[in-house]
mmCIF file of C-alpha atoms (C1' of nucleotides) in Angstrom:
data_model
loop_
_atom_site.group_PDB
_atom_site.id
_atom_site.type_symbol
_atom_site.label_atom_id
_atom_site.label_comp_id
_atom_site.label_asym_id
_atom_site.label_seq_id
_atom_site.Cartn_x
_atom_site.Cartn_y
_atom_site.Cartn_z
ATOM 1 C CA UNK A 26 -36.541 -0.439 16.423
ATOM 2 C CA UNK A 27 -35.385 1.862 13.492
ATOM 3 C CA UNK A 28 -35.247 0.317 10.357
ATOM 4 C CA UNK A 29 -32.323 3.295 9.799
ATOM 5 C CA UNK A 30 -28.779 1.475 9.868
ATOM 6 C CA UNK A 31 -26.205 2.946 12.483
ATOM 7 C CA UNK A 32 -23.758 4.873 11.243
ATOM 8 C CA UNK A 33 -20.765 2.534 11.794
ATOM 9 C CA UNK A 34 -22.881 0.117 9.865
ATOM 10 C CA UNK A 35 -23.363 2.586 6.819
ATOM 11 C CA UNK A 36 -19.566 3.034 7.262
ATOM 12 C CA UNK A 37 -18.343 -0.600 7.989
ATOM 13 C CA UNK A 38 -20.466 -1.527 3.869
ATOM 14 C CA UNK A 39 -17.870 0.033 2.704
ATOM 15 C CA UNK A 40 -14.792 -1.608 4.782
ATOM 16 C CA UNK A 41 -11.999 0.277 2.776
ATOM 17 C CA UNK A 42 -13.052 3.032 2.235
ATOM 18 C CA UNK A 43 -12.130 6.578 3.253
ATOM 19 C CA UNK A 44 -14.956 7.084 5.329
ATOM 20 C CA UNK A 45 -14.338 3.880 7.339
ATOM 21 C CA UNK A 46 -10.920 4.928 7.613
ATOM 22 C CA UNK A 47 -11.578 8.291 8.894
ATOM 23 C CA UNK A 48 -13.925 6.131 11.098
ATOM 24 C CA UNK A 49 -11.046 4.430 12.272
ATOM 25 C CA UNK A 50 -8.703 6.684 12.726
ATOM 26 C CA UNK A 51 -10.375 8.145 14.880
ATOM 27 C CA UNK A 52 -10.512 5.682 17.276
ATOM 28 C CA UNK A 53 -6.900 5.088 17.366
ATOM 29 C CA UNK A 54 -6.011 8.785 17.938
ATOM 30 C CA UNK A 55 -9.209 8.989 20.997
ATOM 31 C CA UNK A 56 -7.779 5.870 22.912
ATOM 32 C CA UNK A 57 -3.984 7.111 22.507
ATOM 33 C CA UNK A 58 -1.679 10.460 23.847
ATOM 34 C CA UNK A 59 -0.938 13.074 21.002
ATOM 35 C CA UNK A 60 0.738 12.266 19.548
ATOM 36 C CA UNK A 61 4.881 13.401 20.582
ATOM 37 C CA UNK A 62 7.020 14.604 17.663
ATOM 38 C CA UNK A 63 8.900 12.445 17.158
ATOM 39 C CA UNK A 64 7.118 9.530 16.898
ATOM 40 C CA UNK A 65 4.696 10.536 14.136
ATOM 41 C CA UNK A 66 6.700 7.001 12.210
ATOM 42 C CA UNK A 67 5.626 4.845 15.066
ATOM 43 C CA UNK A 68 1.934 5.881 14.760
ATOM 44 C CA UNK A 69 2.457 4.946 10.893
ATOM 45 C CA UNK A 70 3.772 2.085 11.202
ATOM 46 C CA UNK A 71 1.731 0.751 13.962
ATOM 47 C CA UNK A 72 -1.415 1.738 11.544
ATOM 48 C CA UNK A 73 0.072 -0.019 8.344
ATOM 49 C CA UNK A 74 3.034 -1.688 8.504
ATOM 50 C CA UNK A 75 2.776 -5.227 8.321
ATOM 51 C CA UNK A 76 4.247 -8.943 9.703
ATOM 52 C CA UNK A 77 4.710 -11.084 5.803
ATOM 53 C CA UNK A 78 3.026 -14.557 7.294
ATOM 54 C CA UNK A 79 5.936 -16.596 5.330
ATOM 55 C CA UNK A 80 8.879 -14.985 7.066
ATOM 56 C CA UNK A 81 6.975 -13.519 10.424
ATOM 57 C CA UNK A 82 8.758 -10.718 9.627
ATOM 58 C CA UNK A 83 7.304 -6.803 8.668
ATOM 59 C CA UNK A 84 7.425 -6.729 5.364
ATOM 60 C CA UNK A 85 9.235 -4.243 3.507
ATOM 61 C CA UNK A 86 10.316 -5.384 0.550
ATOM 62 C CA UNK A 87 9.573 -8.142 -2.478
ATOM 63 C CA UNK A 88 8.162 -11.363 -1.001
ATOM 64 C CA UNK A 89 10.318 -13.968 -3.259
ATOM 65 C CA UNK A 90 13.015 -12.083 -2.573
ATOM 66 C CA UNK A 91 12.992 -11.598 1.054
ATOM 67 C CA UNK A 92 13.062 -15.815 1.611
ATOM 68 C CA UNK A 93 15.093 -17.321 4.022
ATOM 69 C CA UNK A 94 18.363 -17.573 2.333
ATOM 70 C CA UNK A 95 17.367 -14.533 -0.367
ATOM 71 C CA UNK A 96 19.353 -11.897 -0.105
ATOM 72 C CA UNK A 97 16.477 -9.894 1.474
ATOM 73 C CA UNK A 98 15.464 -12.336 4.435
ATOM 74 C CA UNK A 99 18.876 -11.462 6.202
ATOM 75 C CA UNK A 100 17.563 -7.240 5.804
ATOM 76 C CA UNK A 101 13.837 -8.208 6.721
ATOM 77 C CA UNK A 102 15.442 -9.718 9.486
ATOM 78 C CA UNK A 103 17.587 -7.035 10.936
ATOM 79 C CA UNK A 104 14.249 -4.434 10.136
ATOM 80 C CA UNK A 105 12.387 -6.106 12.051
ATOM 81 C CA UNK A 106 14.947 -6.515 14.617
ATOM 82 C CA UNK A 107 15.584 -3.024 14.987
ATOM 83 C CA UNK A 108 11.668 -1.796 14.801
ATOM 84 C CA UNK A 109 10.738 -4.563 17.747
ATOM 85 C CA UNK A 110 13.249 -2.700 19.667
ATOM 86 C CA UNK A 111 12.518 0.882 19.058
ATOM 87 C CA UNK A 112 8.528 -0.106 20.123
ATOM 88 C CA UNK A 113 10.046 -2.581 23.280
ATOM 89 C CA UNK A 114 8.517 -4.950 22.446
ATOM 90 C CA UNK A 115 9.955 -9.530 21.863
ATOM 91 C CA UNK A 116 10.647 -9.675 17.574
ATOM 92 C CA UNK A 117 8.485 -12.004 18.669
ATOM 93 C CA UNK A 118 5.712 -10.402 19.685
ATOM 94 C CA UNK A 119 5.705 -7.689 16.973
ATOM 95 C CA UNK A 120 2.739 -9.225 14.788
ATOM 96 C CA UNK A 121 0.639 -7.860 17.144
ATOM 97 C CA UNK A 122 1.752 -4.306 17.210
ATOM 98 C CA UNK A 123 1.448 -3.829 14.131
ATOM 99 C CA UNK A 124 -1.100 -3.635 11.212
ATOM 100 C CA UNK A 125 -3.744 -1.487 13.364
ATOM 101 C CA UNK A 126 -5.968 -0.541 10.614
ATOM 102 C CA UNK A 127 -5.691 -3.165 7.726
ATOM 103 C CA UNK A 128 -7.020 -5.739 10.949
ATOM 104 C CA UNK A 129 -9.826 -3.536 11.836
ATOM 105 C CA UNK A 130 -11.116 -3.188 7.873
ATOM 106 C CA UNK A 131 -10.946 -6.582 7.635
ATOM 107 C CA UNK A 132 -12.955 -7.189 10.707
ATOM 108 C CA UNK A 133 -15.667 -5.322 9.107
ATOM 109 C CA UNK A 134 -15.266 -6.085 5.733
ATOM 110 C CA UNK A 135 -15.988 -9.917 7.629
ATOM 111 C CA UNK A 136 -18.728 -8.311 10.227
ATOM 112 C CA UNK A 137 -20.614 -6.846 6.494
ATOM 113 C CA UNK A 138 -19.662 -10.726 4.959
ATOM 114 C CA UNK A 139 -21.614 -12.993 7.078
ATOM 115 C CA UNK A 140 -24.388 -11.488 6.884
ATOM 116 C CA UNK A 141 -25.588 -10.280 3.051
ATOM 117 C CA UNK A 142 -23.977 -12.808 0.584
ATOM 118 C CA UNK A 143 -25.311 -16.229 2.551
ATOM 119 C CA UNK A 144 -28.563 -15.344 2.583
ATOM 120 C CA UNK A 145 -28.841 -14.223 -1.119
ATOM 121 C CA UNK A 146 -26.301 -17.918 -2.042
ATOM 122 C CA UNK A 147 -29.363 -19.363 -1.079
ATOM 123 C CA UNK A 148 -31.980 -17.858 -3.085
ATOM 124 C CA UNK A 149 -29.695 -18.279 -6.077
ATOM 125 C CA UNK A 150 -29.693 -21.854 -6.168
ATOM 126 C CA UNK A 151 -32.943 -21.969 -4.356
ATOM 127 C CA UNK A 152 -33.864 -23.109 -8.284
ATOM 128 C CA UNK A 153 -31.754 -25.973 -8.327
ATOM 129 C CA UNK A 154 -33.365 -27.658 -5.515
ATOM 130 C CA UNK A 155 -32.970 -31.480 -5.897
ATOM 131 C CA UNK A 156 -30.203 -31.376 -8.582
ATOM 132 C CA UNK A 157 -25.984 -32.383 -7.015
ATOM 133 C CA UNK A 158 -24.580 -29.072 -7.814
ATOM 134 C CA UNK A 159 -21.316 -28.344 -7.028
ATOM 135 C CA UNK A 160 -20.527 -25.749 -3.156
ATOM 136 C CA UNK A 161 -18.322 -23.475 -2.927
ATOM 137 C CA UNK A 162 -15.336 -23.905 -1.785
ATOM 138 C CA UNK A 163 -14.870 -27.159 -3.029
ATOM 139 C CA UNK A 164 -11.237 -27.715 -3.315
ATOM 140 C CA UNK A 165 -9.984 -31.179 -4.139
ATOM 141 C CA UNK A 166 -6.837 -30.044 -3.602
ATOM 142 C CA UNK A 167 -6.174 -28.269 -1.130
ATOM 143 C CA UNK A 168 -8.507 -30.213 0.861
ATOM 144 C CA UNK A 169 -6.257 -33.419 0.179
ATOM 145 C CA UNK A 170 -3.689 -32.144 0.961
ATOM 146 C CA UNK A 171 -4.587 -31.018 4.909
ATOM 147 C CA UNK A 172 -5.714 -34.305 5.462
ATOM 148 C CA UNK A 173 -2.322 -36.231 3.826
ATOM 149 C CA UNK A 174 -0.727 -33.836 6.979
ATOM 150 C CA UNK A 175 -3.098 -34.085 9.632
ATOM 151 C CA UNK A 176 -5.628 -37.903 8.899
ATOM 152 C CA UNK A 177 -2.814 -39.510 11.182
ATOM 153 C CA UNK A 178 -3.869 -37.428 14.253
ATOM 154 C CA UNK A 179 -8.111 -37.428 13.112
ATOM 155 C CA UNK A 180 -10.521 -40.334 15.117
ATOM 156 C CA UNK A 181 -12.665 -39.779 12.271
ATOM 157 C CA UNK A 182 -12.467 -38.400 9.061
ATOM 158 C CA UNK A 183 -14.138 -35.062 9.323
ATOM 159 C CA UNK A 184 -17.332 -34.622 7.103
ATOM 160 C CA UNK A 185 -18.214 -33.144 3.921
ATOM 161 C CA UNK A 186 -19.386 -29.553 5.173
ATOM 162 C CA UNK A 187 -16.445 -29.450 7.987
ATOM 163 C CA UNK A 188 -14.518 -30.008 4.958
ATOM 164 C CA UNK A 189 -15.891 -27.047 2.839
ATOM 165 C CA UNK A 190 -15.860 -24.855 5.935
ATOM 166 C CA UNK A 191 -12.417 -26.232 5.993
ATOM 167 C CA UNK A 192 -10.764 -24.966 2.581
ATOM 168 C CA UNK A 193 -13.506 -21.753 1.855
ATOM 169 C CA UNK A 194 -11.680 -20.140 5.666
ATOM 170 C CA UNK A 195 -8.466 -21.271 4.034
ATOM 171 C CA UNK A 196 -8.895 -20.290 0.915
ATOM 172 C CA UNK A 197 -10.439 -16.354 2.301
ATOM 173 C CA UNK A 198 -7.342 -16.250 5.032
ATOM 174 C CA UNK A 199 -5.316 -16.430 1.485
ATOM 175 C CA UNK A 200 -7.962 -13.289 -0.667
ATOM 176 C CA UNK A 201 -7.814 -11.188 2.518
ATOM 177 C CA UNK A 202 -4.496 -9.886 1.651
ATOM 178 C CA UNK A 203 -4.261 -9.233 -1.786
ATOM 179 C CA UNK A 204 -7.331 -6.330 0.278
ATOM 180 C CA UNK A 205 -4.298 -4.948 1.748
ATOM 181 C CA UNK A 206 -2.825 -3.017 -0.806
ATOM 182 C CA UNK A 207 -6.186 -0.503 -1.408
ATOM 183 C CA UNK A 208 -6.488 0.223 2.703
ATOM 184 C CA UNK A 209 -2.611 0.929 2.187
ATOM 185 C CA UNK A 210 -2.845 3.220 -0.668
ATOM 186 C CA UNK A 211 -5.042 5.568 0.846
ATOM 187 C CA UNK A 212 -4.789 4.920 4.765
ATOM 188 C CA UNK A 213 -0.750 6.092 4.322
ATOM 189 C CA UNK A 214 -2.637 9.822 2.689
ATOM 190 C CA UNK A 215 -5.428 9.589 5.696
ATOM 191 C CA UNK A 216 -2.795 9.016 7.735
ATOM 192 C CA UNK A 217 -0.398 11.627 7.012
ATOM 193 C CA UNK A 218 -2.927 14.221 7.216
ATOM 194 C CA UNK A 219 -3.995 13.197 10.120
ATOM 195 C CA UNK A 220 -0.203 13.460 11.801
ATOM 196 C CA UNK A 221 0.764 16.881 10.438
ATOM 197 C CA UNK A 222 -2.618 18.415 11.378
ATOM 198 C CA UNK A 223 -2.538 16.492 14.991
ATOM 199 C CA UNK A 224 1.235 17.896 15.235
ATOM 200 C CA UNK A 225 0.354 21.159 13.563
ATOM 201 C CA UNK A 226 -2.591 22.147 15.728
ATOM 202 C CA UNK A 227 -2.380 25.907 16.587
ATOM 203 C CA UNK A 228 -0.083 27.185 14.411
ATOM 204 C CA UNK A 229 -2.347 27.879 11.146
ATOM 205 C CA UNK A 230 -0.402 24.877 9.348
ATOM 206 C CA UNK A 231 -3.830 22.161 7.328
ATOM 207 C CA UNK A 232 -3.207 19.740 5.272
ATOM 208 C CA UNK A 233 -6.044 17.693 3.497
ATOM 209 C CA UNK A 234 -6.251 15.084 1.095
ATOM 210 C CA UNK A 235 -7.475 14.413 -2.516
ATOM 211 C CA UNK A 236 -6.740 18.140 -3.490
ATOM 212 C CA UNK A 237 -8.265 19.312 -6.657
ATOM 213 C CA UNK A 238 -5.921 21.915 -8.250
ATOM 214 C CA UNK A 239 -7.922 23.474 -9.846
ATOM 215 C CA UNK A 240 -9.156 24.484 -6.920
ATOM 216 C CA UNK A 241 -5.920 25.265 -5.300
ATOM 217 C CA UNK A 242 -5.220 29.390 -4.407
ATOM 218 C CA UNK A 243 -2.621 30.456 -7.250
ATOM 219 C CA UNK A 244 -3.904 27.797 -9.520
ATOM 220 C CA UNK A 245 -6.293 28.196 -12.460
ATOM 221 C CA UNK A 246 -8.844 26.358 -12.017
ATOM 222 C CA UNK A 247 -9.878 23.229 -13.805
ATOM 223 C CA UNK A 248 -11.334 24.167 -17.361
ATOM 224 C CA UNK A 249 -15.262 23.354 -18.095
ATOM 225 C CA UNK A 250 -14.665 19.458 -19.137
ATOM 226 C CA UNK A 251 -10.763 18.975 -18.672
ATOM 227 C CA UNK A 252 -10.464 16.109 -15.910
ATOM 228 C CA UNK A 253 -9.624 17.437 -11.964
ATOM 229 C CA UNK A 254 -6.331 16.513 -11.531
ATOM 230 C CA UNK A 255 -6.016 15.055 -8.420
ATOM 231 C CA UNK A 256 -3.512 15.175 -5.654
ATOM 232 C CA UNK A 257 -2.334 12.958 -3.320
ATOM 233 C CA UNK A 258 -2.056 15.614 -0.055
ATOM 234 C CA UNK A 259 -1.464 19.670 0.286
ATOM 235 C CA UNK A 260 -0.359 21.056 3.436
ATOM 236 C CA UNK A 261 -0.390 24.499 4.224
ATOM 237 C CA UNK A 262 0.782 27.075 6.479
ATOM 238 C CA UNK A 263 -1.831 30.200 6.831
ATOM 239 C CA UNK A 264 0.797 32.505 8.761
ATOM 240 C CA UNK A 265 3.661 31.941 6.748
ATOM 241 C CA UNK A 266 1.568 31.348 2.727
ATOM 242 C CA UNK A 267 3.897 28.371 2.486
ATOM 243 C CA UNK A 268 2.449 24.900 0.705
ATOM 244 C CA UNK A 269 3.536 21.849 -0.548
ATOM 245 C CA UNK A 270 2.039 19.495 -3.307
ATOM 246 C CA UNK A 271 2.876 16.120 -2.088
ATOM 247 C CA UNK A 272 2.446 12.917 -3.442
ATOM 248 C CA UNK A 273 2.019 10.320 -1.059
ATOM 249 C CA UNK A 274 3.497 6.320 -2.399
ATOM 250 C CA UNK A 275 4.247 3.978 0.351
ATOM 251 C CA UNK A 276 5.770 1.729 -2.966
ATOM 252 C CA UNK A 277 7.722 3.439 -5.602
ATOM 253 C CA UNK A 278 7.392 1.470 -8.994
ATOM 254 C CA UNK A 279 8.329 2.933 -12.741
ATOM 255 C CA UNK A 280 4.937 3.596 -13.887
ATOM 256 C CA UNK A 281 4.371 5.807 -10.535
ATOM 257 C CA UNK A 282 7.355 7.967 -11.393
ATOM 258 C CA UNK A 283 7.173 8.598 -14.836
ATOM 259 C CA UNK A 284 3.680 9.982 -12.365
ATOM 260 C CA UNK A 285 5.833 11.497 -10.450
ATOM 261 C CA UNK A 286 7.360 13.763 -13.607
ATOM 262 C CA UNK A 287 4.332 14.316 -15.878
ATOM 263 C CA UNK A 288 2.094 15.499 -12.675
ATOM 264 C CA UNK A 289 4.907 17.702 -12.003
ATOM 265 C CA UNK A 290 4.919 18.921 -15.157
ATOM 266 C CA UNK A 291 0.966 20.298 -14.662
ATOM 267 C CA UNK A 292 1.607 21.437 -11.618
ATOM 268 C CA UNK A 293 3.881 24.472 -13.413
ATOM 269 C CA UNK A 294 1.837 24.488 -16.007
ATOM 270 C CA UNK A 295 -1.330 25.342 -14.127
ATOM 271 C CA UNK A 296 0.243 28.030 -11.877
ATOM 272 C CA UNK A 297 -1.069 31.927 -11.816
ATOM 273 C CA UNK A 298 1.671 33.312 -9.616
ATOM 274 C CA UNK A 299 4.917 33.371 -8.837
ATOM 275 C CA UNK A 300 4.969 31.489 -5.277
ATOM 276 C CA UNK A 301 7.113 28.867 -5.202
ATOM 277 C CA UNK A 302 5.801 25.530 -3.626
ATOM 278 C CA UNK A 303 7.413 22.231 -2.235
ATOM 279 C CA UNK A 304 6.848 20.114 -4.541
ATOM 280 C CA UNK A 305 7.269 16.035 -2.485
ATOM 281 C CA UNK A 306 7.667 13.114 -2.049
ATOM 282 C CA UNK A 307 6.444 10.926 1.150
ATOM 283 C CA UNK A 308 6.926 7.319 1.234
ATOM 284 C CA UNK A 309 8.396 4.187 2.656
ATOM 285 C CA UNK A 310 10.075 2.787 -0.219
ATOM 286 C CA UNK A 311 13.134 0.606 1.006
ATOM 287 C CA UNK A 312 14.818 -0.553 -2.157
ATOM 288 C CA UNK A 313 17.647 1.991 -2.365
ATOM 289 C CA UNK A 314 17.909 2.046 -6.677
ATOM 290 C CA UNK A 315 14.259 3.232 -6.186
ATOM 291 C CA UNK A 316 15.219 6.102 -3.475
ATOM 292 C CA UNK A 317 18.463 7.431 -4.727
ATOM 293 C CA UNK A 318 16.183 8.038 -8.218
ATOM 294 C CA UNK A 319 13.624 10.641 -5.787
ATOM 295 C CA UNK A 320 16.754 11.969 -4.780
ATOM 296 C CA UNK A 321 18.175 12.523 -7.804
ATOM 297 C CA UNK A 322 15.292 13.372 -10.252
ATOM 298 C CA UNK A 323 15.102 16.946 -11.615
ATOM 299 C CA UNK A 324 13.003 18.604 -13.842
ATOM 300 C CA UNK A 325 13.228 21.470 -15.336
ATOM 301 C CA UNK A 326 16.745 22.000 -14.484
ATOM 302 C CA UNK A 327 16.003 21.532 -10.941
ATOM 303 C CA UNK A 328 15.410 18.939 -8.512
ATOM 304 C CA UNK A 329 12.441 17.333 -8.920
ATOM 305 C CA UNK A 330 11.464 17.286 -5.612
ATOM 306 C CA UNK A 331 11.895 20.053 -3.342
ATOM 307 C CA UNK A 332 11.578 17.328 -0.123
ATOM 308 C CA UNK A 333 11.865 13.472 -0.301
ATOM 309 C CA UNK A 334 10.513 11.897 2.874
ATOM 310 C CA UNK A 335 10.918 8.295 5.074
ATOM 311 C CA UNK A 336 8.901 7.217 7.145
ATOM 312 C CA UNK A 337 11.901 5.680 9.001
ATOM 313 C CA UNK A 338 14.621 6.525 7.070
ATOM 314 C CA UNK A 339 17.302 5.008 9.586
ATOM 315 C CA UNK A 340 14.753 1.573 9.429
ATOM 316 C CA UNK A 341 16.032 1.217 6.195
ATOM 317 C CA UNK A 342 19.737 1.741 7.065
ATOM 318 C CA UNK A 343 19.271 -1.086 9.388
ATOM 319 C CA UNK A 344 18.332 -2.940 7.085
ATOM 320 C CA UNK A 345 20.897 -2.672 5.259
ATOM 321 C CA UNK A 346 23.766 -3.305 8.023
ATOM 322 C CA UNK A 347 24.336 -0.160 9.243
ATOM 323 C CA UNK A 348 24.102 -1.240 12.264
ATOM 324 C CA UNK A 349 26.350 -4.270 11.728
ATOM 325 C CA UNK A 350 28.734 -1.883 9.347
ATOM 326 C CA UNK A 351 27.572 -4.294 6.549
ATOM 327 C CA UNK A 352 26.654 -1.368 4.402
ATOM 328 C CA UNK A 353 28.638 -2.556 1.371
ATOM 329 C CA UNK A 354 26.182 -2.111 -1.919
ATOM 330 C CA UNK A 355 26.667 0.972 -3.798
ATOM 331 C CA UNK A 356 23.727 2.050 -3.961
ATOM 332 C CA UNK A 357 22.359 2.089 0.132
ATOM 333 C CA UNK A 358 26.145 3.906 0.795
ATOM 334 C CA UNK A 359 24.406 6.528 -1.101
ATOM 335 C CA UNK A 360 21.010 6.197 0.613
ATOM 336 C CA UNK A 361 22.875 6.104 3.843
ATOM 337 C CA UNK A 362 24.535 9.682 2.101
ATOM 338 C CA UNK A 363 21.535 10.442 1.685
ATOM 339 C CA UNK A 364 20.230 10.844 4.603
ATOM 340 C CA UNK A 365 23.334 12.402 6.578
ATOM 341 C CA UNK A 366 23.066 15.200 4.245
ATOM 342 C CA UNK A 367 19.516 15.823 4.909
ATOM 343 C CA UNK A 368 17.841 15.544 0.927
ATOM 344 C CA UNK A 369 16.461 12.296 2.144
ATOM 345 C CA UNK A 370 14.473 13.388 5.153
ATOM 346 C CA UNK A 371 12.841 11.358 8.143
ATOM 347 C CA UNK A 372 8.442 11.892 8.480
ATOM 348 C CA UNK A 373 9.485 13.817 11.266
ATOM 349 C CA UNK A 374 11.950 16.501 10.773
ATOM 350 C CA UNK A 375 9.527 16.935 7.440
ATOM 351 C CA UNK A 376 6.503 17.528 9.523
ATOM 352 C CA UNK A 377 8.428 19.780 12.176
ATOM 353 C CA UNK A 378 10.265 22.179 9.066
ATOM 354 C CA UNK A 379 6.371 22.509 8.322
ATOM 355 C CA UNK A 380 5.530 24.410 11.311
ATOM 356 C CA UNK A 381 8.507 26.701 11.622
ATOM 357 C "C1'" DA B 10 29.478 -19.608 -14.121
ATOM 358 C "C1'" DC B 11 26.671 -17.846 -10.316
ATOM 359 C "C1'" DC B 12 24.712 -15.143 -8.028
ATOM 360 C "C1'" DT B 13 22.379 -10.247 -6.561
ATOM 361 C "C1'" DA B 14 20.668 -5.549 -8.194
ATOM 362 C "C1'" DT B 15 17.285 -3.540 -10.544
ATOM 363 C "C1'" DC B 16 13.579 -2.264 -12.440
ATOM 364 C "C1'" DG B 17 8.682 -3.056 -16.853
ATOM 365 C "C1'" DT B 18 4.799 -5.335 -15.785
ATOM 366 C "C1'" DC B 19 1.176 -6.945 -14.697
ATOM 367 C "C1'" DA B 20 -2.852 -8.752 -11.811
ATOM 368 C "C1'" DG B 21 -6.059 -8.885 -7.473
ATOM 369 C "C1'" DG B 22 -8.359 -5.561 -5.621
ATOM 370 C "C1'" DT B 23 -11.307 -0.844 -4.032
ATOM 371 C "C1'" DA B 24 -13.809 2.841 -3.924
ATOM 372 C "C1'" DG B 25 -16.806 6.287 -6.126
ATOM 373 C "C1'" DA B 26 -19.217 8.080 -9.980
ATOM 374 C "C1'" DG B 27 -22.263 6.931 -13.340
ATOM 375 C "C1'" DT B 28 -26.469 4.882 -15.652
ATOM 376 C "C1'" DC B 29 -30.853 2.784 -15.704
ATOM 377 C "C1'" DG C 22 -30.917 0.132 -5.855
ATOM 378 C "C1'" DA C 23 -28.707 -2.393 -8.023
ATOM 379 C "C1'" DC C 24 -25.382 -2.516 -11.887
ATOM 380 C "C1'" DT C 25 -21.201 -0.589 -14.734
ATOM 381 C "C1'" DC C 26 -17.412 1.115 -15.854
ATOM 382 C "C1'" DT C 27 -13.225 4.293 -14.886
ATOM 383 C "C1'" DA C 28 -10.044 5.540 -12.374
ATOM 384 C "C1'" DC C 29 -6.315 4.152 -9.443
ATOM 385 C "C1'" DC C 30 -3.827 1.375 -5.248
ATOM 386 C "C1'" DT C 31 -0.144 -1.535 -4.508
ATOM 387 C "C1'" DG C 32 2.889 -6.290 -4.501
ATOM 388 C "C1'" DA C 33 4.707 -10.259 -6.999
ATOM 389 C "C1'" DC C 34 6.783 -11.471 -10.760
ATOM 390 C "C1'" DG C 35 10.366 -12.361 -13.548
ATOM 391 C "C1'" DA C 36 13.346 -10.617 -17.234
ATOM 392 C "C1'" DT C 37 18.003 -9.358 -17.920
ATOM 393 C "C1'" DA C 38 21.982 -5.821 -16.649
ATOM 394 C "C1'" DG C 39 25.844 -6.410 -13.765
ATOM 395 C "C1'" DG C 40 28.455 -7.778 -10.364
ATOM 396 C "C1'" DT C 41 32.158 -10.451 -8.694
#
DNA sequence: ACCTATCGTCAGGTAGAGTC
DNA sequence: GACTCTACCTGACGATAGGT
């Protein structure tokens, strides 16, 4: 048997890395019919959107504010129901429709950890054989909680190593959520690119991620010693020559807003020709104030973004209570107006526009 | 007085390049 | 090949402004 690891193992070495993400996406699209125009947003949600474990609802806002009784719980419920209806499943079944990419990546990660780590750990503890040392994963308080709740139902107290295994598994389960952030970010870029390329196939429209500005036609090459400026993604139309410099952010925060501005300044400063270029924000942010700011931001006496694109603006409006006529807050109404005016466009409309 | 919306900051995480 | 360092990602949090 050859020593060489299979391609699958190689990629899964970095479960969240570019290679494994590409592998996963390839598999996802291989099993499915061609993406239908108008339904790109569904792919994004099936691949990347997740259900918040504390509420059981599709995640659309900060978890502390989406707890039962708080304002975003009502909005999360509305979004969850809207999405279930659109995907044609019961609200209790939605969880199985979403989050494919993360669930796959975590499985790869778990497989890789099971293999490598326990062997090494044994070697590390070996010099202390014969001495009492704390077992990893010992968390007496967590064990106590479980025992208090379940004790009466147990015929006998479980042995130590069972406690350790339970506690370790609970801890691993909880820490998993923290890993999601990484995949959501770069995975979002990958998914948008994959969708543009699939829908743009045969129309000479091409999208790429992580493009160095200096390598782009119409911009000065990066000077020696300068750090290359990376663009989240670039879309080029070979027929019309149109190009769009895109920043893809699953969510928005004020520090990222600062970056939008400074990145755009760099783009204009380093431009070597006069051909206009699109400057686009693609996001899944649900916060009305952040969305309105993206629509209204200006730079050099023009809108900062030529296009502000949301994965699914109608999902946002559903969350605000569009269906029940409850879009009452001023900022929310403004979002509604921007959607109606086409200033805040949907991913699908934006992609369709790229293909003209 | 109370409640919500807003928004800056921070922590936890990974990948990937560089170095030895 | 292992380790270190840097860049970058996002969600949670919580202080405070603002509305009723």
